[in-house]
mmCIF file of C-alpha atoms in Angstrom:
data_model
loop_
_atom_site.group_PDB
_atom_site.id
_atom_site.type_symbol
_atom_site.label_atom_id
_atom_site.label_comp_id
_atom_site.label_asym_id
_atom_site.label_seq_id
_atom_site.Cartn_x
_atom_site.Cartn_y
_atom_site.Cartn_z
ATOM 1 C CA MET A 1 131.217 -26.764 -59.806
ATOM 2 C CA ARG A 2 133.631 -27.218 -56.927
ATOM 3 C CA ARG A 3 133.196 -23.562 -55.945
ATOM 4 C CA THR A 4 129.399 -23.995 -55.960
ATOM 5 C CA ARG A 5 129.620 -26.999 -53.688
ATOM 6 C CA VAL A 6 131.884 -25.113 -51.303
ATOM 7 C CA ALA A 7 129.432 -22.198 -51.271
ATOM 8 C CA VAL A 8 126.553 -24.536 -50.499
ATOM 9 C CA VAL A 9 128.479 -26.133 -47.651
ATOM 10 C CA VAL A 10 129.465 -22.741 -46.218
ATOM 11 C CA LEU A 11 125.885 -21.488 -46.516
ATOM 12 C CA ALA A 12 124.507 -24.610 -44.844
ATOM 13 C CA PHE A 13 127.048 -24.284 -42.032
ATOM 14 C CA THR A 14 126.120 -20.617 -41.576
ATOM 15 C CA PHE A 15 122.410 -21.455 -41.342
ATOM 16 C CA ALA A 16 123.218 -24.223 -38.849
ATOM 17 C CA LEU A 17 124.991 -21.717 -36.632
ATOM 18 C CA LEU A 18 122.411 -18.957 -37.042
ATOM 19 C CA GLY A 19 119.335 -21.180 -37.207
ATOM 20 C CA PRO A 20 117.910 -20.112 -33.839
ATOM 21 C CA VAL A 21 118.304 -16.464 -34.863
ATOM 22 C CA LEU A 22 116.942 -16.758 -38.390
ATOM 23 C CA SER A 23 114.251 -19.336 -37.748
ATOM 24 C CA VAL A 24 110.675 -18.500 -38.686
ATOM 25 C CA PRO A 25 108.624 -17.681 -35.566
ATOM 26 C CA ALA A 26 106.141 -20.300 -34.401
ATOM 27 C CA THR A 27 103.236 -17.922 -34.956
ATOM 28 C CA ALA A 28 102.459 -16.045 -38.159
ATOM 29 C CA HIS A 29 102.030 -12.707 -36.387
ATOM 30 C CA ALA A 30 102.501 -11.239 -32.949
ATOM 31 C CA ALA A 31 99.742 -11.318 -30.384
ATOM 32 C CA GLN A 32 97.597 -8.183 -30.506
ATOM 33 C CA VAL A 33 95.495 -6.404 -27.927
ATOM 34 C CA VAL A 34 91.845 -6.482 -28.962
ATOM 35 C CA ARG A 35 90.719 -4.151 -26.202
ATOM 36 C CA ILE A 36 91.403 -3.166 -22.604
ATOM 37 C CA ASP A 37 88.482 -2.684 -20.224
ATOM 38 C CA ALA A 38 89.316 -0.520 -17.234
ATOM 39 C CA GLN A 39 87.423 -2.116 -14.359
ATOM 40 C CA SER A 40 88.818 0.320 -11.810
ATOM 41 C CA PRO A 41 91.801 2.693 -11.617
ATOM 42 C CA THR A 42 93.917 -0.277 -10.502
ATOM 43 C CA ARG A 43 92.378 -3.224 -12.371
ATOM 44 C CA SER A 44 92.094 -3.875 -16.101
ATOM 45 C CA ALA A 45 90.778 -6.707 -18.241
ATOM 46 C CA VAL A 46 92.942 -7.212 -21.328
ATOM 47 C CA PHE A 47 91.630 -9.181 -24.296
ATOM 48 C CA ILE A 48 94.419 -10.541 -26.485
ATOM 49 C CA ASP A 49 94.283 -12.113 -29.920
ATOM 50 C CA SER A 50 96.659 -15.051 -29.423
ATOM 51 C CA PRO A 51 98.018 -16.700 -32.579
ATOM 52 C CA ALA A 52 99.314 -19.603 -30.485
ATOM 53 C CA MET A 53 95.936 -20.315 -28.911
ATOM 54 C CA GLY A 54 93.948 -19.442 -32.027
ATOM 55 C CA ARG A 55 91.472 -17.337 -30.052
ATOM 56 C CA THR A 56 91.066 -14.294 -27.849
ATOM 57 C CA VAL A 57 92.393 -14.809 -24.319
ATOM 58 C CA GLN A 58 91.457 -12.635 -21.366
ATOM 59 C CA VAL A 59 94.070 -11.588 -18.835
ATOM 60 C CA GLN A 60 93.316 -9.343 -15.890
ATOM 61 C CA VAL A 61 95.985 -7.068 -14.464
ATOM 62 C CA LEU A 62 96.151 -5.506 -11.020
ATOM 63 C CA HIS A 63 98.341 -2.423 -11.359
ATOM 64 C CA PRO A 64 99.159 0.890 -9.710
ATOM 65 C CA ALA A 65 97.006 3.828 -10.710
ATOM 66 C CA GLY A 66 100.062 5.696 -11.957
ATOM 67 C CA GLY A 67 103.786 5.785 -11.498
ATOM 68 C CA GLY A 68 106.741 4.603 -13.506
ATOM 69 C CA ALA A 69 108.172 1.294 -14.605
ATOM 70 C CA ARG A 70 107.432 -1.764 -12.498
ATOM 71 C CA PRO A 71 107.941 -5.547 -12.426
ATOM 72 C CA ALA A 72 105.296 -8.198 -12.994
ATOM 73 C CA TYR A 73 104.075 -11.099 -10.898
ATOM 74 C CA TYR A 74 102.320 -13.709 -13.055
ATOM 75 C CA LEU A 75 99.875 -15.479 -10.753
ATOM 76 C CA LEU A 76 98.300 -18.687 -12.065
ATOM 77 C CA ASP A 77 95.010 -20.304 -11.087
ATOM 78 C CA GLY A 78 94.131 -23.865 -10.081
ATOM 79 C CA LEU A 79 92.452 -26.743 -11.905
ATOM 80 C CA ASP A 80 89.053 -25.051 -12.129
ATOM 81 C CA PRO A 81 89.677 -21.368 -12.783
ATOM 82 C CA GLY A 82 86.999 -18.748 -13.077
ATOM 83 C CA MET A 83 85.557 -18.052 -16.515
ATOM 84 C CA ASN A 84 85.257 -14.258 -16.231
ATOM 85 C CA GLN A 85 88.008 -13.530 -13.749
ATOM 86 C CA SER A 86 90.826 -15.287 -11.949
ATOM 87 C CA THR A 87 89.810 -17.133 -8.802
ATOM 88 C CA TRP A 88 92.577 -15.188 -7.053
ATOM 89 C CA THR A 89 90.377 -12.094 -7.285
ATOM 90 C CA ASN A 90 87.144 -13.987 -6.720
ATOM 91 C CA ALA A 91 88.138 -16.054 -3.675
ATOM 92 C CA THR A 92 90.907 -14.034 -1.985
ATOM 93 C CA ASP A 93 91.707 -10.428 -1.116
ATOM 94 C CA ALA A 94 94.438 -10.277 -3.779
ATOM 95 C CA GLU A 95 93.087 -7.078 -5.317
ATOM 96 C CA LYS A 96 93.043 -5.288 -1.980
ATOM 97 C CA PHE A 97 96.337 -6.837 -0.882
ATOM 98 C CA PHE A 98 98.282 -5.626 -3.920
ATOM 99 C CA ALA A 99 96.709 -2.163 -3.937
ATOM 100 C CA GLY A 100 99.517 0.329 -3.510
ATOM 101 C CA GLU A 101 102.233 -2.186 -4.389
ATOM 102 C CA ASN A 102 104.505 -1.192 -7.257
ATOM 103 C CA VAL A 103 103.871 -4.323 -9.311
ATOM 104 C CA ASN A 104 101.699 -5.592 -12.147
ATOM 105 C CA VAL A 105 99.917 -8.734 -10.977
ATOM 106 C CA VAL A 106 99.053 -10.642 -14.152
ATOM 107 C CA LEU A 107 96.094 -13.032 -13.843
ATOM 108 C CA PRO A 108 95.269 -15.268 -16.827
ATOM 109 C CA VAL A 109 91.603 -16.194 -17.087
ATOM 110 C CA GLY A 110 90.644 -19.754 -18.041
ATOM 111 C CA GLY A 111 92.808 -22.788 -18.693
ATOM 112 C CA GLN A 112 90.894 -25.507 -16.886
ATOM 113 C CA ALA A 113 93.143 -28.531 -16.259
ATOM 114 C CA SER A 114 95.650 -27.080 -18.728
ATOM 115 C CA TYR A 115 98.730 -27.086 -16.491
ATOM 116 C CA TYR A 116 99.449 -23.870 -18.394
ATOM 117 C CA THR A 117 101.558 -25.797 -20.879
ATOM 118 C CA ASP A 118 101.687 -26.356 -24.629
ATOM 119 C CA TRP A 119 99.666 -29.474 -25.395
ATOM 120 C CA GLN A 120 100.924 -31.685 -28.174
ATOM 121 C CA GLN A 121 97.434 -32.205 -29.604
ATOM 122 C CA ASP A 122 94.240 -30.169 -29.649
ATOM 123 C CA ASP A 123 91.772 -31.702 -27.222
ATOM 124 C CA PRO A 124 88.085 -32.372 -28.055
ATOM 125 C CA ARG A 125 87.069 -31.031 -24.632
ATOM 126 C CA PHE A 126 89.451 -28.099 -24.210
ATOM 127 C CA GLY A 127 90.424 -27.159 -27.739
ATOM 128 C CA ARG A 128 93.861 -25.692 -28.376
ATOM 129 C CA TYR A 129 96.060 -25.271 -25.328
ATOM 130 C CA LYS A 130 99.322 -23.420 -26.012
ATOM 131 C CA TRP A 131 99.616 -21.712 -22.665
ATOM 132 C CA GLU A 132 103.401 -21.819 -22.359
ATOM 133 C CA THR A 133 103.821 -19.977 -25.650
ATOM 134 C CA PHE A 134 101.132 -17.477 -24.693
ATOM 135 C CA LEU A 135 102.464 -16.819 -21.174
ATOM 136 C CA THR A 136 106.179 -16.712 -21.965
ATOM 137 C CA GLU A 137 106.318 -15.296 -25.507
ATOM 138 C CA GLU A 138 103.130 -13.488 -26.452
ATOM 139 C CA LEU A 139 102.005 -11.934 -23.173
ATOM 140 C CA PRO A 140 105.109 -10.330 -21.578
ATOM 141 C CA PRO A 141 105.692 -7.752 -24.353
ATOM 142 C CA ILE A 142 102.047 -6.695 -24.078
ATOM 143 C CA ILE A 143 102.241 -6.287 -20.300
ATOM 144 C CA ASN A 144 105.465 -4.312 -20.595
ATOM 145 C CA ALA A 145 104.097 -2.066 -23.328
ATOM 146 C CA HIS A 146 100.655 -1.320 -21.886
ATOM 147 C CA PHE A 147 101.337 -1.377 -18.132
ATOM 148 C CA ASN A 148 104.794 0.200 -17.798
ATOM 149 C CA GLY A 149 106.507 -3.150 -17.279
ATOM 150 C CA ASN A 150 110.262 -3.079 -16.815
ATOM 151 C CA GLY A 151 110.893 -6.665 -17.980
ATOM 152 C CA VAL A 152 111.499 -8.081 -14.498
ATOM 153 C CA ASN A 153 109.187 -10.997 -13.714
ATOM 154 C CA ALA A 154 108.191 -13.533 -11.083
ATOM 155 C CA ILE A 155 105.703 -16.361 -11.484
ATOM 156 C CA GLY A 156 103.585 -18.218 -8.960
ATOM 157 C CA GLY A 157 100.416 -20.219 -8.622
ATOM 158 C CA LEU A 158 98.306 -22.462 -6.461
ATOM 159 C CA SER A 159 97.947 -26.233 -6.865
ATOM 160 C CA MET A 160 97.972 -26.877 -10.652
ATOM 161 C CA GLY A 161 99.112 -23.303 -11.230
ATOM 162 C CA GLY A 162 101.958 -23.748 -8.774
ATOM 163 C CA ASN A 163 103.116 -26.884 -10.559
ATOM 164 C CA ALA A 164 102.979 -24.927 -13.814
ATOM 165 C CA ALA A 165 104.864 -21.979 -12.339
ATOM 166 C CA PHE A 166 107.812 -24.221 -11.464
ATOM 167 C CA ILE A 167 107.650 -25.911 -14.865
ATOM 168 C CA LEU A 168 107.736 -22.575 -16.683
ATOM 169 C CA ALA A 169 110.488 -21.201 -14.440
ATOM 170 C CA ALA A 170 112.624 -24.275 -15.124
ATOM 171 C CA ARG A 171 111.938 -24.280 -18.860
ATOM 172 C CA LYS A 172 112.390 -20.505 -19.296
ATOM 173 C CA PRO A 173 114.830 -19.638 -16.481
ATOM 174 C CA TRP A 174 115.906 -16.355 -18.079
ATOM 175 C CA LEU A 175 112.375 -14.983 -17.852
ATOM 176 C CA TYR A 176 111.759 -15.133 -14.089
ATOM 177 C CA ARG A 177 113.709 -14.020 -11.046
ATOM 178 C CA ALA A 178 111.408 -15.711 -8.549
ATOM 179 C CA VAL A 179 108.941 -18.599 -8.458
ATOM 180 C CA ALA A 180 106.281 -19.493 -5.895
ATOM 181 C CA GLY A 181 103.992 -22.449 -5.343
ATOM 182 C CA TYR A 182 101.060 -22.484 -2.935
ATOM 183 C CA SER A 183 100.063 -26.087 -2.113
ATOM 184 C CA ALA A 184 101.886 -27.160 -5.272
ATOM 185 C CA CYS A 185 103.842 -30.309 -6.098
ATOM 186 C CA PRO A 186 106.758 -29.373 -8.386
ATOM 187 C CA ASP A 187 107.652 -33.022 -9.063
ATOM 188 C CA THR A 188 105.905 -34.105 -12.239
ATOM 189 C CA GLY A 189 107.095 -37.690 -11.957
ATOM 190 C CA LEU A 190 105.688 -38.086 -8.473
ATOM 191 C CA ALA A 191 102.441 -36.318 -9.397
ATOM 192 C CA GLN A 192 101.988 -38.096 -12.737
ATOM 193 C CA GLY A 193 98.965 -40.156 -11.716
ATOM 194 C CA ALA A 194 97.261 -37.180 -10.096
ATOM 195 C CA VAL A 195 97.941 -34.989 -13.128
ATOM 196 C CA MET A 196 96.434 -37.508 -15.539
ATOM 197 C CA PHE A 197 93.433 -38.139 -13.295
ATOM 198 C CA SER A 198 92.740 -34.420 -12.872
ATOM 199 C CA ILE A 199 92.611 -33.911 -16.644
ATOM 200 C CA ALA A 200 90.489 -36.996 -17.316
ATOM 201 C CA ASN A 201 88.154 -36.095 -14.449
ATOM 202 C CA ARG A 202 87.346 -32.845 -16.241
ATOM 203 C CA GLY A 203 86.658 -34.498 -19.575
ATOM 204 C CA GLY A 204 90.030 -34.073 -21.263
ATOM 205 C CA ASN A 205 92.411 -36.655 -22.678
ATOM 206 C CA PRO A 206 95.672 -36.474 -20.688
ATOM 207 C CA LEU A 207 97.567 -38.127 -23.554
ATOM 208 C CA ASN A 208 96.973 -34.978 -25.601
ATOM 209 C CA MET A 209 99.148 -32.966 -23.222
ATOM 210 C CA TRP A 210 102.623 -34.568 -23.170
ATOM 211 C CA GLY A 211 101.856 -37.903 -24.745
ATOM 212 C CA ALA A 212 102.105 -41.234 -22.944
ATOM 213 C CA PRO A 213 103.655 -41.401 -19.457
ATOM 214 C CA GLY A 214 107.353 -42.121 -19.685
ATOM 215 C CA SER A 215 107.781 -40.117 -22.877
ATOM 216 C CA ALA A 216 110.549 -37.544 -23.147
ATOM 217 C CA ALA A 217 108.010 -34.727 -22.922
ATOM 218 C CA TRP A 218 107.067 -35.684 -19.366
ATOM 219 C CA SER A 219 110.705 -35.462 -18.295
ATOM 220 C CA GLU A 220 111.052 -32.156 -20.121
ATOM 221 C CA HIS A 221 108.282 -30.750 -17.916
ATOM 222 C CA ASP A 222 109.547 -32.048 -14.572
ATOM 223 C CA PRO A 223 111.013 -29.368 -12.279
ATOM 224 C CA ALA A 224 112.510 -32.057 -10.037
ATOM 225 C CA LEU A 225 114.630 -33.258 -12.957
ATOM 226 C CA MET A 226 115.397 -29.688 -14.057
ATOM 227 C CA ALA A 227 115.914 -28.286 -10.565
ATOM 228 C CA ASP A 228 119.404 -27.001 -11.348
ATOM 229 C CA ARG A 229 117.792 -24.506 -13.736
ATOM 230 C CA LEU A 230 116.185 -22.875 -10.695
ATOM 231 C CA ARG A 231 119.574 -22.004 -9.253
ATOM 232 C CA GLY A 232 119.885 -18.307 -8.502
ATOM 233 C CA LYS A 233 116.144 -17.725 -8.316
ATOM 234 C CA THR A 234 114.172 -16.809 -5.229
ATOM 235 C CA ILE A 235 112.035 -19.862 -4.466
ATOM 236 C CA TYR A 236 108.967 -20.021 -2.242
ATOM 237 C CA LEU A 237 106.802 -23.060 -1.473
ATOM 238 C CA SER A 238 104.047 -23.544 1.075
ATOM 239 C CA THR A 239 102.000 -26.504 2.209
ATOM 240 C CA GLY A 240 99.626 -27.437 4.968
ATOM 241 C CA SER A 241 99.499 -30.820 6.646
ATOM 242 C CA GLY A 242 95.981 -31.792 5.619
ATOM 243 C CA VAL A 243 94.722 -31.469 9.188
ATOM 244 C CA PRO A 244 91.709 -29.124 9.478
ATOM 245 C CA GLY A 245 92.655 -25.774 10.930
ATOM 246 C CA PRO A 246 91.062 -22.470 11.890
ATOM 247 C CA HIS A 247 89.622 -21.676 8.451
ATOM 248 C CA GLU A 248 87.420 -24.771 8.389
ATOM 249 C CA ALA A 249 85.264 -23.186 11.069
ATOM 250 C CA GLU A 250 84.792 -20.101 8.884
ATOM 251 C CA ILE A 251 83.459 -21.833 5.767
ATOM 252 C CA LYS A 252 80.808 -24.214 6.990
ATOM 253 C CA PRO A 253 79.072 -24.784 3.603
ATOM 254 C CA GLN A 254 82.362 -26.183 2.200
ATOM 255 C CA LEU A 255 83.403 -27.935 5.399
ATOM 256 C CA PRO A 256 82.874 -31.567 4.241
ATOM 257 C CA GLU A 257 84.664 -30.915 0.935
ATOM 258 C CA ASN A 258 87.568 -29.195 2.664
ATOM 259 C CA ILE A 259 88.029 -31.988 5.160
ATOM 260 C CA PHE A 260 87.337 -35.123 3.128
ATOM 261 C CA LEU A 261 88.793 -33.965 -0.194
ATOM 262 C CA GLY A 262 91.076 -31.036 0.573
ATOM 263 C CA GLY A 263 92.628 -32.766 3.573
ATOM 264 C CA PRO A 264 94.029 -35.829 1.752
ATOM 265 C CA ILE A 265 95.118 -33.741 -1.237
ATOM 266 C CA GLU A 266 97.097 -31.433 0.993
ATOM 267 C CA THR A 267 98.677 -34.382 2.779
ATOM 268 C CA GLY A 268 99.936 -35.603 -0.593
ATOM 269 C CA VAL A 269 101.220 -32.147 -1.478
ATOM 270 C CA ASN A 270 103.045 -32.003 1.839
ATOM 271 C CA THR A 271 104.874 -35.247 1.038
ATOM 272 C CA CYS A 272 105.808 -33.925 -2.396
ATOM 273 C CA VAL A 273 107.117 -30.621 -1.049
ATOM 274 C CA LEU A 274 109.260 -32.444 1.507
ATOM 275 C CA GLY A 275 110.841 -34.472 -1.287
ATOM 276 C CA PHE A 276 111.345 -31.433 -3.503
ATOM 277 C CA GLU A 277 113.008 -29.541 -0.663
ATOM 278 C CA GLN A 278 115.448 -32.424 -0.238
ATOM 279 C CA ARG A 279 116.148 -32.293 -3.966
ATOM 280 C CA LEU A 280 116.948 -28.580 -3.768
ATOM 281 C CA ARG A 281 119.095 -29.017 -0.686
ATOM 282 C CA GLY A 282 121.037 -31.790 -2.395
ATOM 283 C CA LEU A 283 121.876 -29.353 -5.184
ATOM 284 C CA GLY A 284 122.708 -26.549 -2.773
ATOM 285 C CA ILE A 285 119.786 -24.405 -3.942
ATOM 286 C CA PRO A 286 118.223 -22.292 -1.170
ATOM 287 C CA ALA A 287 114.469 -21.966 -0.871
ATOM 288 C CA ARG A 288 111.927 -20.706 1.594
ATOM 289 C CA ILE A 289 109.503 -23.497 2.473
ATOM 290 C CA ASP A 290 106.549 -22.716 4.742
ATOM 291 C CA TYR A 291 105.154 -25.829 6.414
ATOM 292 C CA SER A 292 101.976 -25.393 8.408
ATOM 293 C CA PRO A 293 100.962 -27.955 11.064
ATOM 294 C CA VAL A 294 97.353 -27.539 9.863
ATOM 295 C CA GLY A 295 95.653 -26.563 6.636
ATOM 296 C CA THR A 296 93.662 -28.173 3.849
ATOM 297 C CA HIS A 297 93.761 -27.676 0.085
ATOM 298 C CA SER A 298 91.531 -24.613 0.098
ATOM 299 C CA TRP A 299 91.449 -20.938 -0.730
ATOM 300 C CA SER A 300 91.512 -19.477 2.765
ATOM 301 C CA TYR A 301 94.946 -20.954 3.335
ATOM 302 C CA TRP A 302 96.185 -19.801 -0.090
ATOM 303 C CA GLN A 303 95.216 -16.253 0.812
ATOM 304 C CA ASP A 304 97.310 -16.590 3.971
ATOM 305 C CA THR A 305 100.323 -17.936 2.096
ATOM 306 C CA LEU A 306 100.008 -15.323 -0.653
ATOM 307 C CA HIS A 307 100.456 -12.723 2.071
ATOM 308 C CA ALA A 308 103.268 -14.690 3.680
ATOM 309 C CA SER A 309 105.147 -15.105 0.404
ATOM 310 C CA TRP A 310 105.194 -11.491 -0.680
ATOM 311 C CA PRO A 311 108.058 -10.349 1.602
ATOM 312 C CA THR A 312 110.132 -13.036 -0.143
ATOM 313 C CA ILE A 313 108.962 -12.424 -3.732
ATOM 314 C CA ALA A 314 108.820 -8.613 -3.713
ATOM 315 C CA PRO A 315 112.526 -7.927 -3.004
ATOM 316 C CA ALA A 316 113.565 -10.437 -5.654
ATOM 317 C CA ILE A 317 111.867 -8.386 -8.369
ATOM 318 C CA GLY A 318 112.294 -4.954 -6.831
ATOM 319 C CA ALA A 319 108.598 -4.445 -6.241
#
């Protein structure tokens, strides 16, 4: 009897030590590619059966026409992404810009007001959101296997997607060598009200994401609190001032929206980025921060900063 008890104790101790290794995976089976549609020699639409999301998720990839192994840049969309393609390819010259670059640019499609995170509860409006699991566990092996990925990654995004990029980089620091945010506020505590409003404004229940404000989950998704986990990464952030600039004259149909909505939003982002830069400096973490004296929360400026960021991001991942 005594020997049995000792064996049980030893076995329990062994499982306690090896639990993370022996634990049952969160999903019953690995994500599978349903099909890949070649839209051009350098652009593909990948449809993936995601166990985490419980549905087929489309991801578009900008990639070289040939060549050997290459890194990946995961580029996330904003609050209202396109339904059939990323807004990065719909509203900017991203496809043309990355042509000839030795990198896979990975563009998830969908995820309105998701913050590309794992929601605690399924939402009546949005359904099941398990974006963190999809983006960090299910998707990378598929990109590496089907698009000659070498396992080296960076992640970036605009606005909501930029917030999410910093959250994912802080929560999974081993996965990314660089992180970028275009007009993004990587301070979840400071942005809490705006985050909740943005979800509710699109018909979702913000409590289904990380629970009530002040809960542990909100802190666990706050890059400002987890900033030390960004140490050693290449960091890029950009923000305008909210003051209309040269692009407002180019997009007259959207001019009122850019000025009266995009202007104040960008002013708030600017304040957040200033505070986040101080946080990084206080920890001795270097970052490249591009402040523009003009610029609203709009796509023309994000195209500019995408171009401006690449000389910083590319060397970090060997692109």
